[in-house]
Coordinates of C-alpha atoms in Angstrom, one line a residue:
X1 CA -8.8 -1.8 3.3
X2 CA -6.5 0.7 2.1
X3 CA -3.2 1.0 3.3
X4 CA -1.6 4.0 5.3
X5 CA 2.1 4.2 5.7
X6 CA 3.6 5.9 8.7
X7 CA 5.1 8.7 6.3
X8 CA 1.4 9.6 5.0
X9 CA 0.0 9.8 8.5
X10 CA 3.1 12.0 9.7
X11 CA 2.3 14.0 6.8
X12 CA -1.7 14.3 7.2
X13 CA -1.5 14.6 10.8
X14 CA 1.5 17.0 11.3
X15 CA 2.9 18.7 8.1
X16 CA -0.4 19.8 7.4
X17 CA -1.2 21.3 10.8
X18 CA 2.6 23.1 10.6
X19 CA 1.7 24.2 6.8
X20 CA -2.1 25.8 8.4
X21 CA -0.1 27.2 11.0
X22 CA 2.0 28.8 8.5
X23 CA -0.6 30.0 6.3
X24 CA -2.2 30.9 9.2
X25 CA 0.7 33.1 10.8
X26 CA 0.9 34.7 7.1
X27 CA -2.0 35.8 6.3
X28 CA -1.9 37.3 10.2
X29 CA 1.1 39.0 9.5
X30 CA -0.2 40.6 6.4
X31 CA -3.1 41.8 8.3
X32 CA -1.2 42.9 10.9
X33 CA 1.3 44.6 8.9
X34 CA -1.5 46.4 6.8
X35 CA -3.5 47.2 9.8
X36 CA -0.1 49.0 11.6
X37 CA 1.0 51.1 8.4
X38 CA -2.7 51.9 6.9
X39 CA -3.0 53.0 10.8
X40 CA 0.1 55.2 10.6
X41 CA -0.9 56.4 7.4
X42 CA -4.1 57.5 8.2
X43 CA -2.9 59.3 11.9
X44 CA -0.6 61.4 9.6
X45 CA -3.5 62.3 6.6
X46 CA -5.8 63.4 10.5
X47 CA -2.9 65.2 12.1
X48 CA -2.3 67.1 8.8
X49 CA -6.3 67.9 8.7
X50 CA -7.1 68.5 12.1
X51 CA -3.8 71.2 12.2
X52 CA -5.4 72.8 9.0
X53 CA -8.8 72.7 10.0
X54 CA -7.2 74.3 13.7
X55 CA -5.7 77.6 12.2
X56 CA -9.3 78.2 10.0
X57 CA -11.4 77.7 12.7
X58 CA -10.4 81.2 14.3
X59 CA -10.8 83.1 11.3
X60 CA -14.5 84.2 10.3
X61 CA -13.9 84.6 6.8
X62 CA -11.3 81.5 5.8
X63 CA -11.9 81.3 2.2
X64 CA -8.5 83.6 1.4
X65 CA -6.5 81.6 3.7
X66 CA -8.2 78.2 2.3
X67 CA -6.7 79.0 -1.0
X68 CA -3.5 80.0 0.3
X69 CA -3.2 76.9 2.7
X70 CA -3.7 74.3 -0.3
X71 CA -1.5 76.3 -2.7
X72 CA 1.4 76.4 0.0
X73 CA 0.6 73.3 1.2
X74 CA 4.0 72.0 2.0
X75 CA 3.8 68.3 1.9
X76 CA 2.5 68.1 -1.8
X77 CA 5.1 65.8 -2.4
X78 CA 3.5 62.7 0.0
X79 CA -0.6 63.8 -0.4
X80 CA -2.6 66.2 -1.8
X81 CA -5.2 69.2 0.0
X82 CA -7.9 69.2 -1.5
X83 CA -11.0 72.2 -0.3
X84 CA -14.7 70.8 -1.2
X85 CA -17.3 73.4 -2.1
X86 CA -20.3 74.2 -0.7
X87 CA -21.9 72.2 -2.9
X88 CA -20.1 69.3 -3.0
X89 CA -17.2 69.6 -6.1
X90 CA -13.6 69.9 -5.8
X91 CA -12.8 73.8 -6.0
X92 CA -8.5 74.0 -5.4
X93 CA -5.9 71.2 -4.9
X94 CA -2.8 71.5 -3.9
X95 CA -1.7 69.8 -7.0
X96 CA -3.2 72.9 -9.5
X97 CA -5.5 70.0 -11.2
X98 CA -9.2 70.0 -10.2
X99 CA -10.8 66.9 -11.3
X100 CA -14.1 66.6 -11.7
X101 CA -15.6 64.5 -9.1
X102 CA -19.3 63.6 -8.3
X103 CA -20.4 63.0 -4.7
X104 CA -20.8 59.1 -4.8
X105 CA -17.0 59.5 -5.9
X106 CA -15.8 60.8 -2.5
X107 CA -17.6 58.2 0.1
X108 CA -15.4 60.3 2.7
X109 CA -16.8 63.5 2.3
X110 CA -20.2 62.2 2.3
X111 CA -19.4 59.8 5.4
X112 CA -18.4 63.1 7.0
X113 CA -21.1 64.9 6.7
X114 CA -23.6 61.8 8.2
X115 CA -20.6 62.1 11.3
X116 CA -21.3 63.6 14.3
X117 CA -17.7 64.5 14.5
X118 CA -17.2 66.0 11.2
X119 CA -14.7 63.5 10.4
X120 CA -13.9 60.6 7.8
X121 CA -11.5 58.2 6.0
X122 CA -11.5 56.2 3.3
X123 CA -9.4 53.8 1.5
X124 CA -10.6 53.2 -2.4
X125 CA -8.8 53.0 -5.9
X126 CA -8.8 55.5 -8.5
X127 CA -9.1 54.9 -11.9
X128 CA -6.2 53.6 -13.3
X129 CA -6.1 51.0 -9.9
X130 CA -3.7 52.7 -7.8
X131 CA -5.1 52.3 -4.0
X132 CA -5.1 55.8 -2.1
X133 CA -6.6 57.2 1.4
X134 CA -8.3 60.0 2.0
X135 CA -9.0 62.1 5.1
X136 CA -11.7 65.1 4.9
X137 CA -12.7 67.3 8.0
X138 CA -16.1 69.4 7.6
X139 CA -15.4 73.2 8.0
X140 CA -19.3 74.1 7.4
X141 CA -18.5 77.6 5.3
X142 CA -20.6 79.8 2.9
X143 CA -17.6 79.0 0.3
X144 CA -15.6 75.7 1.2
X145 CA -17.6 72.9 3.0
X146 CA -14.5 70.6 3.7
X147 CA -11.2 70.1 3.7
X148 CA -9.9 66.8 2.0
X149 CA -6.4 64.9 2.3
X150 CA -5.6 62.2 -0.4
X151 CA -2.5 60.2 -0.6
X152 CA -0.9 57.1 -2.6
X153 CA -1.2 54.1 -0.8
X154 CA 1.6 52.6 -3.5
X155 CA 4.7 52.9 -1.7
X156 CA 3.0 51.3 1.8
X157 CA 1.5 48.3 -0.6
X158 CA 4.7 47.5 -1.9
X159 CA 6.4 48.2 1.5
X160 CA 3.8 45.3 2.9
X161 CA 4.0 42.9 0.2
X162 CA 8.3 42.9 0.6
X163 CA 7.8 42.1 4.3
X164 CA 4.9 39.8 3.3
X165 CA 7.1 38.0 0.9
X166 CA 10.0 38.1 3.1
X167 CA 7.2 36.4 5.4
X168 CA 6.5 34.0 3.2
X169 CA 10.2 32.6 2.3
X170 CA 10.6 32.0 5.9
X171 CA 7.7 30.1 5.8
X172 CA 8.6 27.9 3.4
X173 CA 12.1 27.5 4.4
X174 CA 10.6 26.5 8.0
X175 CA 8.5 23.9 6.3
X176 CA 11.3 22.5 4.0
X177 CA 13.3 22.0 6.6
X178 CA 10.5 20.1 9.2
X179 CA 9.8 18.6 5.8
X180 CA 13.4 17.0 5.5
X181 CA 13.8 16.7 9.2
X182 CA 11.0 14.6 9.5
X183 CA 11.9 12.6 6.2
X184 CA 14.7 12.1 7.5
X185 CA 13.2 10.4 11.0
X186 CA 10.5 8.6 8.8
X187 CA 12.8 7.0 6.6
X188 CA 14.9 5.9 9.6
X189 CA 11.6 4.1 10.7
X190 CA 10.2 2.9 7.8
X191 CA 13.0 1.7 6.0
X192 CA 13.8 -1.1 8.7
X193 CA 10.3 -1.8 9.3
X194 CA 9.8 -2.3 5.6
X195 CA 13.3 -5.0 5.2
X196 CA 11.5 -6.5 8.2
X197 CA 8.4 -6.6 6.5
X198 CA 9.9 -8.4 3.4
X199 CA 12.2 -10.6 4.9
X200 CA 8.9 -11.8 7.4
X201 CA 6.9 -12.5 3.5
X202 CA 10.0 -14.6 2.8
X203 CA 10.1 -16.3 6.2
X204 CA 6.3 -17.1 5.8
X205 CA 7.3 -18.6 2.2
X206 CA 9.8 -20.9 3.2
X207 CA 13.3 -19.1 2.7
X208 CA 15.0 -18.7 5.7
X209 CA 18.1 -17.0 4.1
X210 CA 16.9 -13.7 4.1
X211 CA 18.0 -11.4 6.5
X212 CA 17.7 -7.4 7.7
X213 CA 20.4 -5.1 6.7
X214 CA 21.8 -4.7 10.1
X215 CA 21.5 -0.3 11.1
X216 CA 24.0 1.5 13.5
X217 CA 21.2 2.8 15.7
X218 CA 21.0 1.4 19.3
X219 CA 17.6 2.6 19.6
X220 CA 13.9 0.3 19.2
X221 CA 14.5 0.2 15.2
X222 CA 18.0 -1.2 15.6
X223 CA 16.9 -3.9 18.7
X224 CA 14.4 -4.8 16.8
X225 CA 16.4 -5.5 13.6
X226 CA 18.8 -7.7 15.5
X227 CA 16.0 -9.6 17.2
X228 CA 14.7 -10.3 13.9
X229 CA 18.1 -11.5 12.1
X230 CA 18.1 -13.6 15.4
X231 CA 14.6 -15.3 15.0
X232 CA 15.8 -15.7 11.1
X233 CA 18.9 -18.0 12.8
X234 CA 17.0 -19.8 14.4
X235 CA 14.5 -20.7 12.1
X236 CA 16.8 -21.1 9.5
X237 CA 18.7 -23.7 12.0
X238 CA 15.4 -25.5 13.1
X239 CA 14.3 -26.1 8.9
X240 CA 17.9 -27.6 8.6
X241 CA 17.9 -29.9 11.4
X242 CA 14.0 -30.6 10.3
X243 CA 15.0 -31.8 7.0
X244 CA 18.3 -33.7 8.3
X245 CA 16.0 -35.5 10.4
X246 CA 13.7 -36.8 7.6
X247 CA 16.6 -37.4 5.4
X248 CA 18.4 -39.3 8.2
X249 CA 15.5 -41.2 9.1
X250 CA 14.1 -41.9 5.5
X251 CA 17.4 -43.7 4.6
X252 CA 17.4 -45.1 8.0
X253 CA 14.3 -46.4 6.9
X254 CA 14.5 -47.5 3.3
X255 CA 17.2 -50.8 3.8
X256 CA 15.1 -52.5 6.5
X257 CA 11.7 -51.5 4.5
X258 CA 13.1 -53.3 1.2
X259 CA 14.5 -55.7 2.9
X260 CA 11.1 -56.7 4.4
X261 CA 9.5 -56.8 1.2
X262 CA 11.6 -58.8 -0.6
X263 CA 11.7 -61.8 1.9
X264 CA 7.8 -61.5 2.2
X265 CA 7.5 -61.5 -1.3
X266 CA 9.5 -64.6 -1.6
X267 CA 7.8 -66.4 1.5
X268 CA 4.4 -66.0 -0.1
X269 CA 5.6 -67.0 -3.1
X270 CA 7.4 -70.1 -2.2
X271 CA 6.4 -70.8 1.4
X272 CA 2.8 -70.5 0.4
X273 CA 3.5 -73.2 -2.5
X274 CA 5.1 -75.6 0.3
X275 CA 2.3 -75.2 3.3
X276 CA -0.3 -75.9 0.1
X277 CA 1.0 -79.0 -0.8
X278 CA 1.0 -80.6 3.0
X279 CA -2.0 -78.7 4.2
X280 CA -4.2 -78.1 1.2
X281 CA -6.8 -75.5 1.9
X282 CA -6.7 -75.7 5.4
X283 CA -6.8 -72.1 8.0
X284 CA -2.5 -72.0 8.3
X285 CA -2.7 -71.9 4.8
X286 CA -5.2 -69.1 5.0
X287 CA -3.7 -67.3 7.6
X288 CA -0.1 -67.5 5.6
X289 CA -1.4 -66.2 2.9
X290 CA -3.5 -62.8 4.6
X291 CA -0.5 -62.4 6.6
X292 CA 1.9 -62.2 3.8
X293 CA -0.6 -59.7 1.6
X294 CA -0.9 -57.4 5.0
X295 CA 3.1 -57.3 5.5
X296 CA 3.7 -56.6 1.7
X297 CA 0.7 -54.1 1.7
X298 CA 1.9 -52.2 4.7
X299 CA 5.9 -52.5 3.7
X300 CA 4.5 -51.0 -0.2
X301 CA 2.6 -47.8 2.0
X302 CA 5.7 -47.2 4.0
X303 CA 8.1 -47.2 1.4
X304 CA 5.1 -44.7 -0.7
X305 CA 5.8 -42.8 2.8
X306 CA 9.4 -43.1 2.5
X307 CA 9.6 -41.7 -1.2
X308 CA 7.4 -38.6 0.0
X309 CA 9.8 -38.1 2.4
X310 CA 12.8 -38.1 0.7
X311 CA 11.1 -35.8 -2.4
X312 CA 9.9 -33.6 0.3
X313 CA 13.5 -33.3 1.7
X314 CA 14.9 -32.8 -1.7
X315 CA 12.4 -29.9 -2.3
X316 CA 13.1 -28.5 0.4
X317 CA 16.6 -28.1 0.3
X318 CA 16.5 -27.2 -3.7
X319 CA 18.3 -30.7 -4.8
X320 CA 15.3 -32.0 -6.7
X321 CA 16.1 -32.9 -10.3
X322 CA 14.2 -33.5 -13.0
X323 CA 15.2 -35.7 -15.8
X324 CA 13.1 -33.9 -18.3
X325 CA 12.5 -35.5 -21.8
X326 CA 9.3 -35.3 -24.7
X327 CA 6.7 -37.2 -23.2
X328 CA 3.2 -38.3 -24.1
X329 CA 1.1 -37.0 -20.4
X330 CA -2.1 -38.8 -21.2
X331 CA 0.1 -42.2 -21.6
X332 CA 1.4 -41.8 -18.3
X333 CA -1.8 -40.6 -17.0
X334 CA -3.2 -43.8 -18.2
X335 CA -0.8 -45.6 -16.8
X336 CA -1.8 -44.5 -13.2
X337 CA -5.2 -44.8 -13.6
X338 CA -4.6 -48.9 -14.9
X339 CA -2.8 -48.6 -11.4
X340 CA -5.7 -47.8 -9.1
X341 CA -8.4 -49.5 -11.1
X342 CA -8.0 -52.0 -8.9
X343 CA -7.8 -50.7 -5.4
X344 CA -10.8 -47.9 -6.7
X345 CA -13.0 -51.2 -7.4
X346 CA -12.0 -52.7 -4.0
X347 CA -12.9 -49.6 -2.6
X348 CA -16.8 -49.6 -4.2
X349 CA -15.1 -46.1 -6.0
X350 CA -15.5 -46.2 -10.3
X351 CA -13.7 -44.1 -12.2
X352 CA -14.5 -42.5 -15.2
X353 CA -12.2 -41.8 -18.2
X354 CA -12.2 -41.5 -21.7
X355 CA -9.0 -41.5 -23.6
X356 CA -8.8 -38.5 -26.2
X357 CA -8.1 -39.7 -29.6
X358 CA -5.1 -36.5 -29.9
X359 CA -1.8 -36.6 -28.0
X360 CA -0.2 -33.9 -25.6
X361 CA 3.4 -33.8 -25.8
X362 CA 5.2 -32.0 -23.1
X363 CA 8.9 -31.6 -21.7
X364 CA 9.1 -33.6 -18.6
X365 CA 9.8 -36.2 -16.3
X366 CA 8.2 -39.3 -16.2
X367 CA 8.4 -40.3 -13.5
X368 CA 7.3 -37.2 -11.5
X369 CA 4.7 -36.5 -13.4
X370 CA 2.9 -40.2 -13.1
X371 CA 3.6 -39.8 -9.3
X372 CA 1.7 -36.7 -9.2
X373 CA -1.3 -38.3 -10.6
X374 CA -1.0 -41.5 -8.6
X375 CA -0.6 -38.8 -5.6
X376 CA -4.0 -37.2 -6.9
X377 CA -6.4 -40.3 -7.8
X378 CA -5.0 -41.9 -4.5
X379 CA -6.9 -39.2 -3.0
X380 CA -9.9 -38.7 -4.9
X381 CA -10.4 -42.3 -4.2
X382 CA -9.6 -41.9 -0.7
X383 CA -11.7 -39.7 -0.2
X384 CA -14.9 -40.8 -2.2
X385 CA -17.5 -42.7 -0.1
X386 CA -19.0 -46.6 -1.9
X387 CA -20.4 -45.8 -4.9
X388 CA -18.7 -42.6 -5.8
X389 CA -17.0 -41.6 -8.9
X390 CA -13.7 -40.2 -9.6
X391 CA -14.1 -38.7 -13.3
X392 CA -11.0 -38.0 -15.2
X393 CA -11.1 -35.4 -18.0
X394 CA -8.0 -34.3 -20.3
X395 CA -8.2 -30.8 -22.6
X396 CA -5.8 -29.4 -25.2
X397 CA -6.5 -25.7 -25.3
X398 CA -3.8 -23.3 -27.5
X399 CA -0.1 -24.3 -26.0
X400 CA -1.8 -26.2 -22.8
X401 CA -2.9 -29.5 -21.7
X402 CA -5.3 -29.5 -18.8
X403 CA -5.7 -32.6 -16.8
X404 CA -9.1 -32.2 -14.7
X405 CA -9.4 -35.3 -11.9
X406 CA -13.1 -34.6 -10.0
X407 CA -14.4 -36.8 -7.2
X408 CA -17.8 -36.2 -5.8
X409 CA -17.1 -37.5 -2.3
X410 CA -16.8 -35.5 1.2
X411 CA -14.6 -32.8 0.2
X412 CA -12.6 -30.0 1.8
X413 CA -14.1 -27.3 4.2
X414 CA -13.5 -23.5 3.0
X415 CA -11.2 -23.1 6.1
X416 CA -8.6 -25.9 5.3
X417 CA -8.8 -25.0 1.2
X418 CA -6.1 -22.4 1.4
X419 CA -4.0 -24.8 2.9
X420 CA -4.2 -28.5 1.8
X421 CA -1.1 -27.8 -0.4
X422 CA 0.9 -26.8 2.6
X423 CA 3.0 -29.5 4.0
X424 CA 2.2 -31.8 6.6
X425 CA -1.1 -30.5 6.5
X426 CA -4.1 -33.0 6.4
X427 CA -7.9 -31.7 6.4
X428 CA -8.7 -35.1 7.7
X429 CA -6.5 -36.9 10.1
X430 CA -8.6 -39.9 10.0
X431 CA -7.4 -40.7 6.4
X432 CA -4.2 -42.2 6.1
X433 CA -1.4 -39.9 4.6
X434 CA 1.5 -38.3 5.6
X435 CA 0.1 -35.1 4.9
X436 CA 2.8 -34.1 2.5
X437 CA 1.5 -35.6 -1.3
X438 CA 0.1 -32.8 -1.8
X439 CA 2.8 -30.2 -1.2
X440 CA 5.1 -32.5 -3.5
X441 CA 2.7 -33.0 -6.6
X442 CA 2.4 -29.1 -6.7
X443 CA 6.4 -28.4 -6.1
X444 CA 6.9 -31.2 -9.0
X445 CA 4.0 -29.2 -11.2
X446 CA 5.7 -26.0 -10.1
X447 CA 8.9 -27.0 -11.1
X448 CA 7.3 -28.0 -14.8
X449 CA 6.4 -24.5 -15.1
X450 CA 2.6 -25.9 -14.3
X451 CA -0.5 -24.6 -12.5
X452 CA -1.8 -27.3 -9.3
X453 CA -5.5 -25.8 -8.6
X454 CA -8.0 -27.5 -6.2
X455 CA -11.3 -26.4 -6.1
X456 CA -14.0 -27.8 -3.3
X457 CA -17.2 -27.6 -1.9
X458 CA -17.9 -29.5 1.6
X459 CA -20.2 -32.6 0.8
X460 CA -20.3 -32.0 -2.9
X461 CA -16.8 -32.9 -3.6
X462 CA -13.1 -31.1 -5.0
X463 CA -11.8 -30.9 -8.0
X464 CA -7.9 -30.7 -9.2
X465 CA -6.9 -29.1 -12.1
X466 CA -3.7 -29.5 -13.4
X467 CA -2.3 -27.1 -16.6
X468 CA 0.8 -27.7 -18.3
X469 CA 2.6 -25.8 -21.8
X470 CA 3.3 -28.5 -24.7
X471 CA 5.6 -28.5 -26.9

C-alpha cells in the first residue's frame, strides 16, 4: 500500500481546488473582460451606423450624400465606412482604398441581408491576422445596398491581454503565497510527527536514548512531543532497572549455584565410594547416586541459565566483548557436537555430520561462537521427537562459511517465526528454556559481522543457517 503523506493530501485536496479556482476565475475574467469591451466596441461601430443610416433615410436619392458621408467620415482614424453596392462589392471607403472583396468575405453583410432588422456584426481576421469588427446596416438603394463599419480590434486585444496578465500575476502570487502558507503549517505538523515517527522505530528496536526535538508550540504537536519524550523516560528507566535486576540477581545467583556443584560433585565422588563399600549395591546406594546426577544436572542447567542471563545483560547494555582471534569454526563446531552426542542419543535424536576435509578460518571468539552452536543443537534436539535427526552441514562459498544445522522435528508456526529471535520469547513454553538463547546466539553472530536465519515449516521441521566472512 502506498504511502500518502499529509503534505500530498493538503496538496491534492486543497492546492489543487485553489489552483482550479484560479484558472477558473481567469479564464472568467478574460471572458468577461472580452465580452464588456467587444460589447462597447461594437455599440459604438451601431451608434455610428444607425446615425448614418438615420440622415439617408430622408433623402430619396442618397447616393451623392453616400459618397460624401464616407469621404468626410470623421472618425477615420478609429474605423473605416465602407458603402456596399447593389450588387454586393465594395464601391467607396472612407480610407480611399477599395479592396476587392467577394461576398463569402463579408459574413456581415450577408448575415444582414437574411435579418429581419437589416442589421449585423461580425468579428473575423483579415489577412495578415489582425482581428477586426464590422457593423453593416442594409439601406436597400438602386446604387449602394449597405453601409459597412470596420475597425481594428488590436488595441482592445492588447488592452485585454494586459488586464488578463495582470489577472494572472495575481493569481499566481495568491497561490505562492497559500503555497508557503500552508508549507509552512504542514511542515510544522509533519516535521514532529516524522521525529516521533523515528524515534517510535528506535523505541521498537531497543534504544531507548532517542528522543523528540522538543518545539516551542503549546498546541497538540507540541503536547504531544513532550508526552512522547516522557513515555521515552520511562521506558528508558524500566529497560535499566530490567537489566539491573538480571544482573543483580544473576550474580546473586552464580556463588550459591557453584557452590552447589562443587560439593555434589565431591559427595558423588567420595560419598558414593564410602556408602559402596558398607552397602554394596543396595537401594541408598542407588538413591545416592540418582540424587547426586539430578542436583549436578539441574545446578549445570541453571548456571547455562545464569550465563544467558548475564550475556543477555551484557548485550543489552553494549558491554559485551569479544576476544576475537583466527580460529578454525568447524573445530569448534565439532567440539559442540562431541558435546551433545550424548544427551542427543539419550534423547532417541541422531545426528548427522560429516566433517569437510577443507578448513574455514575466521576472526572470532571462541568461546561465543561454540556457545552459539551448543545454543542451536540444544534446540534442534529439543525439539526433535524419538527417532528424529538433527543433520549438520558446513559450506565454503567465495569469502563465507555457512554452517546449516536442520532438524526434522515439530517446528515453528508462521505466526511465532518473526519472532523466535526476540528475547524472552519462546514458541513453546512446554520446552525448557529461558527463552533468551536465541536472541544471544544472533547478537553474538551479529556482533561477528554474521547472518542468524531460521527457516520453518509447522510439522516438517526448521532450519538455522548461520554465514560468516573468513579470512
Amino acid at each position: 500500500m502506498v504511502r500518502k503523506s499529509i503534505a500530498g493530501r493538503w496538496f491534492l485536496n486543497s492546492f489543487s481546488v485553489i489552483l482550479v479556482f484560479l484558472l477558473i476565475m481567469n479564464l472568467s475574467v478574460y471572458f468577461a473582460l472580452r465580452s464588456y469591451y467587444y460589447g462597447a466596441v461594437r455599440q459604438y461601430l451601431e451608434t455610428n451606423a444607425n446615425i448614418i443610416y438615420g440622415v439617408l433615410s430622408y433623402m430619396d436619392d442618397y447616393a451623392p450624400e453616400i459618397r460624401r458621408t464616407v469621404e468626410e467620415f470623421e472618425s477615420k482614424n478609429y474605423m473605416e465606412l465602407m458603402a456596399i453596392t447593389a450588387d454586393g462589392e465594395i464601391g467607396i471607403t472612407s480610407s480611399g482604398f477599395s479592396p476587392t472583396l467577394e461576398h463569402s468575405e463579408i459574413p456581415d453583410y450577408e448575415r444582414a441581408k437574411l435579418s429581419s432588422r437589416g442589421r449585423s456584426y461580425y468579428v473575423g481576421f483579415l489577412p495578415n491576422s489582425e482581428r477586426y469588427m464590422a457593423v453593416t446596416v442594409m439601406l436597400s438603394g438602386e446604387v449602394y445596398d449597405a453601409i459597412r463599419v470596420v475597425t481594428s480590434l488590436e488595441r482592445v486585444d492588447a488592452q485585454i491581454t494586459t488586464m488578463t496578465i495582470i489577472t494572472a500575476f495575481f493569481s499566481m502570487a495568491v497561490m505562492l503565497l497559500v503555497l508557503f502558507l500552508g508549507m509552512y503549517f504542514i511542515k510544522s505538523i509533519v516535521t514532529p510527527l516524522r521525529q516521533i515517527g523515528n524515534s517510535a522505530k528506535r523505541l521498537a528496536s531497543g534504544d531507548f536514548t532517542n528522543r523528540v526535538a522538543p518545539t516551542k508550540n503549546q498546541d497538540e504537536i507540541g503536547e504531544l512531543c513532550r508526552i512522547f519524550n516522557s513515555m521515552a523516560d520511562e521506558l528508558e528507566n524500566s529497560e535499566k532497572i530490567k537489566n539491573d535486576f538480571i544482573s543483580s540477581v544473576s550474580h546473586e545467583l552464580r556463588t550459591p549455584l557453584t557452590a552447589i556443584r562443587g560439593w555434589s560433585e565431591t559427595v558423588l565422588e567420595t560419598g558414593f565410594s564410602a556408602i559402596s563399600e558398607a552397602e554394596p549395591d543396595s537401594d541408598a546406594q542407588r538413591t545416592f547416586e540418582q540424587g547426586m546426577k539430578v542436583i549436578t544436572s539441574e545446578t549445570s542447567r541453571l548456571s547455562n541459565l545464569v550465563e544467558d542471563l548475564l550475556d543477555f545483560s551484557k548485550i543489552q547494555s553494549g558491554h559485551m566483548t569479544l576476544q576475537k582471534v583466527n580460529m578454525d569454526i568447524l573445530a569448534e563446531l565439532t567440539d559442540a557436537l562431541s558435546i551433545y552426542a550424548e544427551k542427543a542419543k539419550k534423547e532417541q535424536v541422531s545426528i548427522s555430520y560429516t566433517e569437510p576435509d577443507w578448513v574455514a578460518i575466521i576472526y572470532g571468539d571462541k568461546n561465543r561462537i561454540r556457545q552459539v552452536f551448543i545454543n542451536i543443537i540444544d534446540n534442534a534436539v529439543k525439539y526433535s521427537a524419538p527417532g528424529g535427526t538433527v543433520t549438520v552441514d558446513a559450506g565454503l562459498f567465495d569469502d563465507k562459511v555457512t554452517i546449516t544445522i536442520s532438524d526434522n522435528g515439530r517446528g515453528i508456526s508462521e505466526k511465532d517465526l518473526p519472532k523466535v529471535k526476540a528475547r524472552f520469547f519462546k514458541a513453546d513454553s512446554t520446552v525448557r528454556g529461558s527463552g533468551i538463547g536465541l536472541a544471544v546466539a544472533d547478537e553474538i553472530i551479529l556482533l561477528h559481522e554474521g547472518t542468524l536465519n531460521i527457516e520453518s515449516i509447522p510439522q516438517k521441521g526448521t532450519t538455522v543457517r548461520i554465514v560468516l566472512r573468513t579470512n
